[in-house]
Amino acid sequence: MKIDRRAFLQGVGATSVVGTLSGLVPGVANASTAPRGGAPEKLLKREGEIKYHTCQRNCADRCLLKFTVQNGRMTYVEGASELKKMGTAPCVKGTAYVQYTYAADRILHPMERAGKKGEGKWRRITWDDAYKKISDKLKSIIKEHGADSILPYSYSGHEGVIGKYGGPSRFFNAIGSRKLDRKVCVFAAYEGLTATTGTYQGPDPYDNIHTNCYIAWGQNETATNVHGIKFINQARDKGAKLLVVNPMRTPIASQADIWLQPIPSTDTHLATGIMKYLVEKDLVDHEFIKKNTIGYDELLKRLDEMSYDEIEKVTGVPRQKMFEFAKVYGESELSVIRLGYGMQRNYNGARMSRAISMMHAIAGQFGKIGNGFIYDNTQADDSLNYSKGRADHIHPNPDTVGHVNMTEIAKALHPTNPTAYGKPIKPIKAVINYNGNFVAVAPDSNACRRGAMRDDLFLVVHDFLMTDTAELADIIVPSTTQFEMPDMGTDYNWYHMQTSEKVIEPLGESKDNWIFFKELGQHMGVGHHPEMQVDYEQILRDFLDTDMPAFKNAGITYDQIIKEKFVTVWEEKPYLASGKFKTPSGKIELWSQKMKDAGYHPVIDFGLPEDEMIPEEKSLPFRMISPAIPQRANSAFYNVKYIRNFPAYMVKLNTDDAKRLGIKNNDRIKLKNQRGEAVFTAQVSGQVPVGTVMTPKNNWRRMNPNDPDGSTNVLTTDKLTDMGGCSAYHSTRVDITKV
């Protein structure tokens, strides 16, 4: 059933209007106001039709949720407890999905800019006008500059199979646009881990209950894996030890048996120190090493080249504390490591990840139930037929079209000297932004904003909120939320594939990612492709048309997923018990030709980010890290008032640093480097080490109460990691002054 548009468009005339956003976006699309024909206000929220829908935020939990719908309106959300990983309670973000969907500031109709870029003046237009203006401009750009001067920008605003790739990619392939390399997140560790064990995947997290020792290394489960904590606690109830390595004292670090707090990005040295201890105390698994590894003698030589004195100096971790950690770890029969994603977002991300996996190898902690190395469990996702689902074959020149790394979008949009991967490129003349907010999310935000402000750049934003990026758009077209379209979701911690039923009809005039790009394709003249004419089900079936063992061995079908709501893909258990590793040698490679070919030491490379910084940044006194916080998912949820009240514009700094600088709690402080400056609120804490500050990632510029032009990513580097082309947000240094 369609929601009555008049209930959402009260006070907005049918004719074109010029004004600010507040004058255009209706103020009644909120959770407490029922539209005409909706449920009475006092009707129990939990009574009604139930829809199963997978949370499509970028979080390892990938929760399966149950939504109550009354007369076409979403009223309540809870966890689908039928799925083992779930309870009945979503995280704080998922609990807010009703408010999120019916937020008062949702954009519900197309708009075009009615003033200068960034001025905040908009004119309401029809969808027909929007399609004509967008298609006419894109056709003109293609005729004059070529289709590869059009760049899509998106990432994880919608993690659904259709919403993220299947819908939009068909359009961009059909017109022949520039390719966006979406490598912001995990790819440095992919390279480091595959150089050692041949895989970045790991055992089933449900088996964590069988471990004797759970190690959270650079991972904050309370922010990105909250439902995994109960399985850790079940292991602890049976006597397992909890060890944590993190520069931040996270909630799980506060509960740990041992918490090591290294200086950021010194993990290679720390892993080396632990390996030295294991060797010296004969806590290595000689039988496993002999059977499953190559290069152990070379590793022993490399370990001798690094002293405990140097390790203690570099990491800031007292050696006795490190020895205590290593002893518990080395004496545990079964140990599992959960490696976080933030740690590898450093210039040395691949090298650190490799060192940690080598440590686990010499301890013999692979191939049994209750041990192993969990990083990115993409058994379901990697098994999908992405080429068919995205219709890659309809791109007219897929092998020769240019590529842009999303982390370097500021460089690609440079007004006079655009580059990609360090080489000059032809100018980008149009960006279509969806599922993302690059002015807030991408590093070097000031440079991103300058690029978006170019008079010769045509910027289209498909979103349901006035984000930092949407503020600079030429045309804004309203998107649905994920709940207003059908889809499926794959996990990247557990081994699941889950359904996403359509919960409600689109609000206002919003269109989902497939309908928008499908209809735009018709206006662009590429609607003749059969791949541009299909429905949601066919796109999903295209993705599921795979012979990969994870699906084939489990007999998984589209109809099964729809019926059962979730399925578990097949995987070898115990994981890697066969002793077959996907490396060139077929063994765990403690000496790696891949690392040597990349220009690094083939065993352990001790390079640090500061070695690669320009002198201007290297001399700054503080390393800045910008991890996730539980109340946000990247730049999402800033439209939910009660979530917005959780601080996202604060800086945590060590008590000793604060005392030296004369800074107290709630003081306004300015962080500054050569890329920009931003003002935040100080939080004095022992949660970070001396010389390190923490501010939440991907906060919006315009929401900052201290500084409307300041955000975390004003400061962050867009230089790529050592391998994999990943982002290196945490390899950023800043100065601090009290405002």
Coordinates of C-alpha atoms in Angstrom, one line a residue, residues 214-219 221 243-246 260 262 267-268 270-271 274 325 337-341 343 356 359:
Y214 CA 40.0 -15.4 22.3
I215 CA 42.2 -12.6 21.0
A216 CA 40.6 -9.4 19.8
W217 CA 43.4 -7.7 17.8
G218 CA 42.5 -4.2 16.6
Q219 CA 38.8 -5.2 16.8
E221 CA 33.2 -5.9 18.9
L243 CA 43.2 -11.1 25.3
V244 CA 43.0 -7.7 23.6
V245 CA 45.4 -5.7 21.6
N246 CA 44.2 -2.2 20.8
L260 CA 48.1 -4.6 25.5
P262 CA 50.5 -0.4 21.6
D267 CA 51.7 -4.2 15.6
T268 CA 54.5 -5.8 13.5
L270 CA 54.5 -6.4 18.9
A271 CA 53.9 -9.6 17.0
I274 CA 55.5 -12.3 21.0
F325 CA 50.3 -12.0 27.1
I337 CA 42.3 -14.3 16.7
R338 CA 39.7 -11.9 15.5
L339 CA 41.6 -9.2 13.5
G340 CA 39.9 -5.8 13.1
Y341 CA 39.6 -3.8 10.0
M343 CA 44.4 -1.6 12.2
I356 CA 50.2 -11.3 13.2
M359 CA 52.6 -15.4 14.9

